Amino acid sequence: KQEVTQIPAALSVPEGENLVLNCSFTDSAIYNLQWFRQDPGKGLTSLLLIQSSQREQTSGRLNASLDKSSGRSTLYIAASQPGDSATYLCAVRGQNFVFGPGTRLSVLP
Amino acid sequence: EAQVTQNPRYLITVTGKKLTVTCSQNMNHEYMSWYRQDPGLGLRQIYYSMNVEVTDKGDVPEGYKVSRKEKRNFPLILESPSPNQTSLYFCASRGDSLHEQFFGPGTRLTVL
């Protein structure tokens, strides 16, 4: 059964810092991996989708990488801003869609 | 605008009173699913549907029913709600295995 973990569980950084969020999964037989952002009490906003054949995807200040063989993905956020404060979730698409527990990010002004 | 809609957004009900949460997508997606999100447990899949009249259980299907009579709609039915079904529910859809999944805004359900 696929298990997804995310490290760290919470992170607090000053504005302007570059940061990395980590996602690990146990079964490398995946179609793709998707990163989401969730604001408190709100829905999920899709940030990046990486297909299993890809190594990375970029959107603005966000860069996500995927190493399928080692079961890892990272989300890199450049020049963080207070508006980036949210919970970041990774989810892997294999037989089912399995979410990690999330990383709660606070960017302090 | 491409979107997944859910209704109601907020619902407070009592134990045993049947309820339905509707979900609709306007992207002609074949795949739809329901999740619940609980503190400390994250997002867990309840049911999913690969196409019209094709549904299957996710990780936590007990106490829920679904139907897929039309491609765009995928209602979640709680025949006899119980307090442990108090949660935040999300509906989602996608085109195929390679496409990203889109989520609705969520339905916050409280069962007293």
PDB file of C-alpha atoms in Angstrom:
ATOM      1  CA  LYS A   1       0.000   0.000   0.000  1.00  0.00           C
ATOM      2  CA  GLN A   2       1.355   3.420  -0.992  1.00  0.00           C
ATOM      3  CA  GLU A   3       2.429   5.639   1.903  1.00  0.00           C
ATOM      4  CA  VAL A   4       3.359   9.279   1.497  1.00  0.00           C
ATOM      5  CA  THR A   5       5.252  11.312   4.063  1.00  0.00           C
ATOM      6  CA  GLN A   6       6.257  14.962   4.143  1.00  0.00           C
ATOM      7  CA  ILE A   7       9.082  16.634   6.001  1.00  0.00           C
ATOM      8  CA  PRO A   8       9.064  18.967   7.807  1.00  0.00           C
ATOM      9  CA  ALA A   9       5.578  18.956   9.297  1.00  0.00           C
ATOM     10  CA  ALA A  10       5.839  22.694   9.903  1.00  0.00           C
ATOM     11  CA  LEU A  11       8.252  25.401   8.863  1.00  0.00           C
ATOM     12  CA  SER A  12       8.592  29.055   9.776  1.00  0.00           C
ATOM     13  CA  VAL A  13      10.920  31.295   7.786  1.00  0.00           C
ATOM     14  CA  PRO A  14      11.536  35.026   7.358  1.00  0.00           C
ATOM     15  CA  GLU A  15      10.394  36.648   4.161  1.00  0.00           C
ATOM     16  CA  GLY A  16      12.812  36.377   1.242  1.00  0.00           C
ATOM     17  CA  GLU A  17      14.292  33.018   2.118  1.00  0.00           C
ATOM     18  CA  ASN A  18      14.498  30.152  -0.344  1.00  0.00           C
ATOM     19  CA  LEU A  19      13.095  26.936   1.051  1.00  0.00           C
ATOM     20  CA  VAL A  20      12.622  23.270   0.239  1.00  0.00           C
ATOM     21  CA  LEU A  21       9.718  21.019   1.144  1.00  0.00           C
ATOM     22  CA  ASN A  22      10.163  17.266   0.948  1.00  0.00           C
ATOM     23  CA  CYS A  23       7.805  14.465  -0.058  1.00  0.00           C
ATOM     24  CA  SER A  24       8.587  10.739   0.071  1.00  0.00           C
ATOM     25  CA  PHE A  25       6.577   7.782  -1.185  1.00  0.00           C
ATOM     26  CA  THR A  26       7.054   4.047  -0.739  1.00  0.00           C
ATOM     27  CA  ASP A  27       5.874   2.642  -4.084  1.00  0.00           C
ATOM     28  CA  SER A  28       7.684   3.987  -7.136  1.00  0.00           C
ATOM     29  CA  ALA A  29       5.033   2.640  -9.547  1.00  0.00           C
ATOM     30  CA  ILE A  30       3.324   5.987 -10.024  1.00  0.00           C
ATOM     31  CA  TYR A  31       1.810   7.835 -12.968  1.00  0.00           C
ATOM     32  CA  ASN A  32       2.540  11.298 -11.609  1.00  0.00           C
ATOM     33  CA  LEU A  33       2.947  13.446  -8.517  1.00  0.00           C
ATOM     34  CA  GLN A  34       1.047  16.626  -7.812  1.00  0.00           C
ATOM     35  CA  TRP A  35       1.783  19.457  -5.378  1.00  0.00           C
ATOM     36  CA  PHE A  36      -1.099  21.423  -3.875  1.00  0.00           C
ATOM     37  CA  ARG A  37      -1.515  24.423  -1.672  1.00  0.00           C
ATOM     38  CA  GLN A  38      -4.295  24.637   0.915  1.00  0.00           C
ATOM     39  CA  ASP A  39      -5.212  27.758   2.838  1.00  0.00           C
ATOM     40  CA  PRO A  40      -6.896  27.264   6.237  1.00  0.00           C
ATOM     41  CA  GLY A  41     -10.430  25.921   5.849  1.00  0.00           C
ATOM     42  CA  LYS A  42     -10.235  26.234   2.093  1.00  0.00           C
ATOM     43  CA  GLY A  43      -9.954  23.968  -0.914  1.00  0.00           C
ATOM     44  CA  LEU A  44      -6.869  22.675  -2.675  1.00  0.00           C
ATOM     45  CA  THR A  45      -5.110  24.664  -5.359  1.00  0.00           C
ATOM     46  CA  SER A  46      -2.972  22.703  -7.786  1.00  0.00           C
ATOM     47  CA  LEU A  47       0.564  24.074  -8.029  1.00  0.00           C
ATOM     48  CA  LEU A  48       2.553  21.652 -10.149  1.00  0.00           C
ATOM     49  CA  LEU A  49       2.069  18.257 -11.768  1.00  0.00           C
ATOM     50  CA  ILE A  50       5.082  16.076 -12.595  1.00  0.00           C
ATOM     51  CA  GLN A  51       4.623  13.020 -14.789  1.00  0.00           C
ATOM     52  CA  SER A  52       6.584   9.906 -13.854  1.00  0.00           C
ATOM     53  CA  SER A  53       8.797  10.361 -16.919  1.00  0.00           C
ATOM     54  CA  GLN A  54       9.746  13.915 -15.950  1.00  0.00           C
ATOM     55  CA  ARG A  55      12.447  15.135 -13.586  1.00  0.00           C
ATOM     56  CA  GLU A  56      11.108  18.571 -12.764  1.00  0.00           C
ATOM     57  CA  GLN A  57       8.483  21.218 -13.405  1.00  0.00           C
ATOM     58  CA  THR A  58       8.624  24.957 -12.866  1.00  0.00           C
ATOM     59  CA  SER A  59       5.983  27.600 -12.379  1.00  0.00           C
ATOM     60  CA  GLY A  60       7.108  31.088 -11.412  1.00  0.00           C
ATOM     61  CA  ARG A  61       8.953  30.918  -8.104  1.00  0.00           C
ATOM     62  CA  LEU A  62       8.114  27.245  -7.668  1.00  0.00           C
ATOM     63  CA  ASN A  63      10.183  24.317  -8.852  1.00  0.00           C
ATOM     64  CA  ALA A  64       9.275  20.700  -8.190  1.00  0.00           C
ATOM     65  CA  SER A  65      11.596  17.774  -8.804  1.00  0.00           C
ATOM     66  CA  LEU A  66      10.894  14.068  -8.928  1.00  0.00           C
ATOM     67  CA  ASP A  67      13.227  11.132  -8.356  1.00  0.00           C
ATOM     68  CA  LYS A  68      10.918   8.190  -8.879  1.00  0.00           C
ATOM     69  CA  SER A  69      13.525   5.512  -8.230  1.00  0.00           C
ATOM     70  CA  SER A  70      14.279   6.840  -4.758  1.00  0.00           C
ATOM     71  CA  GLY A  71      10.646   7.749  -4.042  1.00  0.00           C
ATOM     72  CA  ARG A  72      11.252  11.434  -3.464  1.00  0.00           C
ATOM     73  CA  SER A  73      10.009  14.803  -4.619  1.00  0.00           C
ATOM     74  CA  THR A  74      10.983  18.275  -3.507  1.00  0.00           C
ATOM     75  CA  LEU A  75       9.172  21.566  -3.849  1.00  0.00           C
ATOM     76  CA  TYR A  76      11.523  24.547  -3.995  1.00  0.00           C
ATOM     77  CA  ILE A  77      10.082  27.988  -3.258  1.00  0.00           C
ATOM     78  CA  ALA A  78      12.307  30.912  -4.170  1.00  0.00           C
ATOM     79  CA  ALA A  79      12.219  34.277  -2.442  1.00  0.00           C
ATOM     80  CA  SER A  80       9.373  33.342  -0.116  1.00  0.00           C
ATOM     81  CA  GLN A  81       6.616  35.881   0.643  1.00  0.00           C
ATOM     82  CA  PRO A  82       4.034  36.140   3.444  1.00  0.00           C
ATOM     83  CA  GLY A  83       1.384  35.230   0.861  1.00  0.00           C
ATOM     84  CA  ASP A  84       3.056  31.827   0.490  1.00  0.00           C
ATOM     85  CA  SER A  85       1.932  30.921   4.018  1.00  0.00           C
ATOM     86  CA  ALA A  86      -0.287  27.846   3.678  1.00  0.00           C
ATOM     87  CA  THR A  87      -0.190  24.083   3.963  1.00  0.00           C
ATOM     88  CA  TYR A  88       1.540  22.335   1.085  1.00  0.00           C
ATOM     89  CA  LEU A  89       0.424  18.841   0.170  1.00  0.00           C
ATOM     90  CA  CYS A  90       1.957  16.334  -2.194  1.00  0.00           C
ATOM     91  CA  ALA A  91      -0.092  13.521  -3.712  1.00  0.00           C
ATOM     92  CA  VAL A  92       1.007  10.580  -5.807  1.00  0.00           C
ATOM     93  CA  ARG A  93      -1.115   8.995  -8.489  1.00  0.00           C
ATOM     94  CA  GLY A  94      -0.628   5.246  -8.710  1.00  0.00           C
ATOM     95  CA  GLN A  95      -3.504   2.812  -8.469  1.00  0.00           C
ATOM     96  CA  ASN A  96      -5.135   5.421  -6.276  1.00  0.00           C
ATOM     97  CA  PHE A  97      -4.424   9.022  -5.410  1.00  0.00           C
ATOM     98  CA  VAL A  98      -2.616   9.158  -2.057  1.00  0.00           C
ATOM     99  CA  PHE A  99      -1.892  12.352  -0.151  1.00  0.00           C
ATOM    100  CA  GLY A 100       0.877  13.180   2.239  1.00  0.00           C
ATOM    101  CA  PRO A 101       0.043  14.820   5.589  1.00  0.00           C
ATOM    102  CA  GLY A 102       1.285  18.228   4.463  1.00  0.00           C
ATOM    103  CA  THR A 103       3.839  20.832   5.503  1.00  0.00           C
ATOM    104  CA  ARG A 104       2.477  23.918   7.232  1.00  0.00           C
ATOM    105  CA  LEU A 105       4.501  26.916   6.064  1.00  0.00           C
ATOM    106  CA  SER A 106       4.602  30.311   7.737  1.00  0.00           C
ATOM    107  CA  VAL A 107       6.510  33.120   6.053  1.00  0.00           C
ATOM    108  CA  LEU A 108       7.079  35.986   8.463  1.00  0.00           C
ATOM    109  CA  PRO A 109       7.215  39.587   7.215  1.00  0.00           C
TER     110      PRO A 109
ATOM    111  CA  GLU B   1     -14.715  28.815 -16.220  1.00  0.00           C
ATOM    112  CA  ALA B   2     -13.512  25.259 -15.661  1.00  0.00           C
ATOM    113  CA  GLN B   3     -14.469  24.227 -12.164  1.00  0.00           C
ATOM    114  CA  VAL B   4     -15.716  21.655  -9.701  1.00  0.00           C
ATOM    115  CA  THR B   5     -18.665  22.809  -7.614  1.00  0.00           C
ATOM    116  CA  GLN B   6     -20.031  21.361  -4.397  1.00  0.00           C
ATOM    117  CA  ASN B   7     -23.238  22.045  -2.506  1.00  0.00           C
ATOM    118  CA  PRO B   8     -23.843  22.791   0.209  1.00  0.00           C
ATOM    119  CA  ARG B   9     -20.635  24.407   1.414  1.00  0.00           C
ATOM    120  CA  TYR B  10     -21.649  24.114   5.057  1.00  0.00           C
ATOM    121  CA  LEU B  11     -24.104  21.708   6.650  1.00  0.00           C
ATOM    122  CA  ILE B  12     -25.083  20.974  10.223  1.00  0.00           C
ATOM    123  CA  THR B  13     -27.357  17.987  10.693  1.00  0.00           C
ATOM    124  CA  VAL B  14     -28.372  15.399  13.263  1.00  0.00           C
ATOM    125  CA  THR B  15     -27.549  11.732  13.556  1.00  0.00           C
ATOM    126  CA  GLY B  16     -29.565   9.518  11.240  1.00  0.00           C
ATOM    127  CA  LYS B  17     -30.956  12.189   8.939  1.00  0.00           C
ATOM    128  CA  LYS B  18     -30.138  11.248   5.350  1.00  0.00           C
ATOM    129  CA  LEU B  19     -28.230  13.839   3.358  1.00  0.00           C
ATOM    130  CA  THR B  20     -26.690  14.300  -0.061  1.00  0.00           C
ATOM    131  CA  VAL B  21     -23.728  16.457  -1.006  1.00  0.00           C
ATOM    132  CA  THR B  22     -23.733  17.280  -4.686  1.00  0.00           C
ATOM    133  CA  CYS B  23     -20.668  17.563  -6.897  1.00  0.00           C
ATOM    134  CA  SER B  24     -20.582  18.773 -10.482  1.00  0.00           C
ATOM    135  CA  GLN B  25     -17.773  19.415 -12.962  1.00  0.00           C
ATOM    136  CA  ASN B  26     -17.908  21.212 -16.296  1.00  0.00           C
ATOM    137  CA  MET B  27     -14.677  19.859 -17.808  1.00  0.00           C
ATOM    138  CA  ASN B  28     -16.089  16.632 -19.293  1.00  0.00           C
ATOM    139  CA  HIS B  29     -13.801  14.649 -16.986  1.00  0.00           C
ATOM    140  CA  GLU B  30     -14.242  10.908 -16.784  1.00  0.00           C
ATOM    141  CA  TYR B  31     -12.731  10.428 -13.348  1.00  0.00           C
ATOM    142  CA  MET B  32     -14.341  11.820 -10.207  1.00  0.00           C
ATOM    143  CA  SER B  33     -13.731  11.124  -6.553  1.00  0.00           C
ATOM    144  CA  TRP B  34     -14.638  12.066  -2.996  1.00  0.00           C
ATOM    145  CA  TYR B  35     -12.260  12.683  -0.113  1.00  0.00           C
ATOM    146  CA  ARG B  36     -12.621  13.564   3.520  1.00  0.00           C
ATOM    147  CA  GLN B  37     -10.063  15.580   5.422  1.00  0.00           C
ATOM    148  CA  ASP B  38      -9.596  15.222   9.167  1.00  0.00           C
ATOM    149  CA  PRO B  39      -6.985  16.752  11.494  1.00  0.00           C
ATOM    150  CA  GLY B  40      -4.064  14.412  11.933  1.00  0.00           C
ATOM    151  CA  LEU B  41      -5.361  11.981   9.305  1.00  0.00           C
ATOM    152  CA  GLY B  42      -4.993  14.093   6.183  1.00  0.00           C
ATOM    153  CA  LEU B  43      -7.014  13.544   3.025  1.00  0.00           C
ATOM    154  CA  ARG B  44      -8.479  10.089   2.515  1.00  0.00           C
ATOM    155  CA  GLN B  45     -10.360   8.818  -0.498  1.00  0.00           C
ATOM    156  CA  ILE B  46     -13.936   7.683   0.091  1.00  0.00           C
ATOM    157  CA  TYR B  47     -15.152   6.599  -3.352  1.00  0.00           C
ATOM    158  CA  TYR B  48     -14.140   7.167  -6.925  1.00  0.00           C
ATOM    159  CA  SER B  49     -15.681   6.749 -10.365  1.00  0.00           C
ATOM    160  CA  MET B  50     -13.838   5.997 -13.586  1.00  0.00           C
ATOM    161  CA  ASN B  51     -16.858   6.767 -15.760  1.00  0.00           C
ATOM    162  CA  VAL B  52     -20.643   6.786 -15.855  1.00  0.00           C
ATOM    163  CA  GLU B  53     -22.122   3.870 -13.904  1.00  0.00           C
ATOM    164  CA  VAL B  54     -18.624   2.781 -12.769  1.00  0.00           C
ATOM    165  CA  THR B  55     -17.824   3.399  -9.109  1.00  0.00           C
ATOM    166  CA  ASP B  56     -15.422   1.817  -6.641  1.00  0.00           C
ATOM    167  CA  LYS B  57     -14.476   2.058  -2.987  1.00  0.00           C
ATOM    168  CA  GLY B  58     -11.561   4.120  -1.792  1.00  0.00           C
ATOM    169  CA  ASP B  59      -9.850   3.818   1.561  1.00  0.00           C
ATOM    170  CA  VAL B  60     -12.756   4.826   3.838  1.00  0.00           C
ATOM    171  CA  PRO B  61     -16.076   3.947   2.142  1.00  0.00           C
ATOM    172  CA  GLU B  62     -18.034   2.785   5.199  1.00  0.00           C
ATOM    173  CA  GLY B  63     -21.188   4.812   5.796  1.00  0.00           C
ATOM    174  CA  TYR B  64     -21.185   6.436   2.354  1.00  0.00           C
ATOM    175  CA  LYS B  65     -22.821   5.801  -1.009  1.00  0.00           C
ATOM    176  CA  VAL B  66     -22.231   7.369  -4.394  1.00  0.00           C
ATOM    177  CA  SER B  67     -23.810   7.269  -7.825  1.00  0.00           C
ATOM    178  CA  ARG B  68     -22.662   8.307 -11.285  1.00  0.00           C
ATOM    179  CA  LYS B  69     -25.650   8.518 -13.579  1.00  0.00           C
ATOM    180  CA  GLU B  70     -24.270  11.423 -15.580  1.00  0.00           C
ATOM    181  CA  LYS B  71     -20.682  12.261 -16.446  1.00  0.00           C
ATOM    182  CA  ARG B  72     -20.757  15.674 -14.821  1.00  0.00           C
ATOM    183  CA  ASN B  73     -22.346  14.747 -11.470  1.00  0.00           C
ATOM    184  CA  PHE B  74     -21.097  12.587  -8.623  1.00  0.00           C
ATOM    185  CA  PRO B  75     -23.214  12.990  -5.471  1.00  0.00           C
ATOM    186  CA  LEU B  76     -22.109  11.694  -2.073  1.00  0.00           C
ATOM    187  CA  ILE B  77     -24.905  10.174  -0.005  1.00  0.00           C
ATOM    188  CA  LEU B  78     -24.911   9.617   3.738  1.00  0.00           C
ATOM    189  CA  GLU B  79     -27.907   7.372   4.426  1.00  0.00           C
ATOM    190  CA  SER B  80     -27.626   7.579   8.224  1.00  0.00           C
ATOM    191  CA  PRO B  81     -24.986  10.109   9.246  1.00  0.00           C
ATOM    192  CA  SER B  82     -23.114   9.659  12.507  1.00  0.00           C
ATOM    193  CA  PRO B  83     -20.924  12.098  14.472  1.00  0.00           C
ATOM    194  CA  ASN B  84     -17.729  10.380  13.249  1.00  0.00           C
ATOM    195  CA  GLN B  85     -18.621  11.578   9.761  1.00  0.00           C
ATOM    196  CA  THR B  86     -18.136  15.166  10.845  1.00  0.00           C
ATOM    197  CA  SER B  87     -15.422  16.296   8.465  1.00  0.00           C
ATOM    198  CA  LEU B  88     -14.398  18.481   5.557  1.00  0.00           C
ATOM    199  CA  TYR B  89     -15.344  16.821   2.278  1.00  0.00           C
ATOM    200  CA  PHE B  90     -13.815  17.442  -1.127  1.00  0.00           C
ATOM    201  CA  CYS B  91     -14.925  16.361  -4.555  1.00  0.00           C
ATOM    202  CA  ALA B  92     -12.354  16.140  -7.349  1.00  0.00           C
ATOM    203  CA  SER B  93     -12.162  15.348 -11.040  1.00  0.00           C
ATOM    204  CA  ARG B  94      -9.559  14.737 -13.716  1.00  0.00           C
ATOM    205  CA  GLY B  95      -9.446  13.750 -17.367  1.00  0.00           C
ATOM    206  CA  ASP B  96      -7.202  10.661 -17.247  1.00  0.00           C
ATOM    207  CA  SER B  97      -4.272   9.206 -15.342  1.00  0.00           C
ATOM    208  CA  LEU B  98      -1.829  11.737 -16.723  1.00  0.00           C
ATOM    209  CA  HIS B  99      -3.840  14.824 -16.001  1.00  0.00           C
ATOM    210  CA  GLU B 100      -3.925  16.906 -12.860  1.00  0.00           C
ATOM    211  CA  GLN B 101      -6.757  16.562 -10.435  1.00  0.00           C
ATOM    212  CA  PHE B 102      -9.024  19.542  -9.766  1.00  0.00           C
ATOM    213  CA  PHE B 103     -10.734  19.969  -6.423  1.00  0.00           C
ATOM    214  CA  GLY B 104     -13.979  21.566  -5.397  1.00  0.00           C
ATOM    215  CA  PRO B 105     -14.125  24.190  -2.622  1.00  0.00           C
ATOM    216  CA  GLY B 106     -15.089  21.710   0.084  1.00  0.00           C
ATOM    217  CA  THR B 107     -18.165  20.969   2.201  1.00  0.00           C
ATOM    218  CA  ARG B 108     -17.870  21.273   5.941  1.00  0.00           C
ATOM    219  CA  LEU B 109     -20.252  18.779   7.522  1.00  0.00           C
ATOM    220  CA  THR B 110     -21.122  18.624  11.199  1.00  0.00           C
ATOM    221  CA  VAL B 111     -23.225  15.730  12.483  1.00  0.00           C
ATOM    222  CA  LEU B 112     -24.631  16.290  15.963  1.00  0.00           C
TER     223      LEU B 112
END
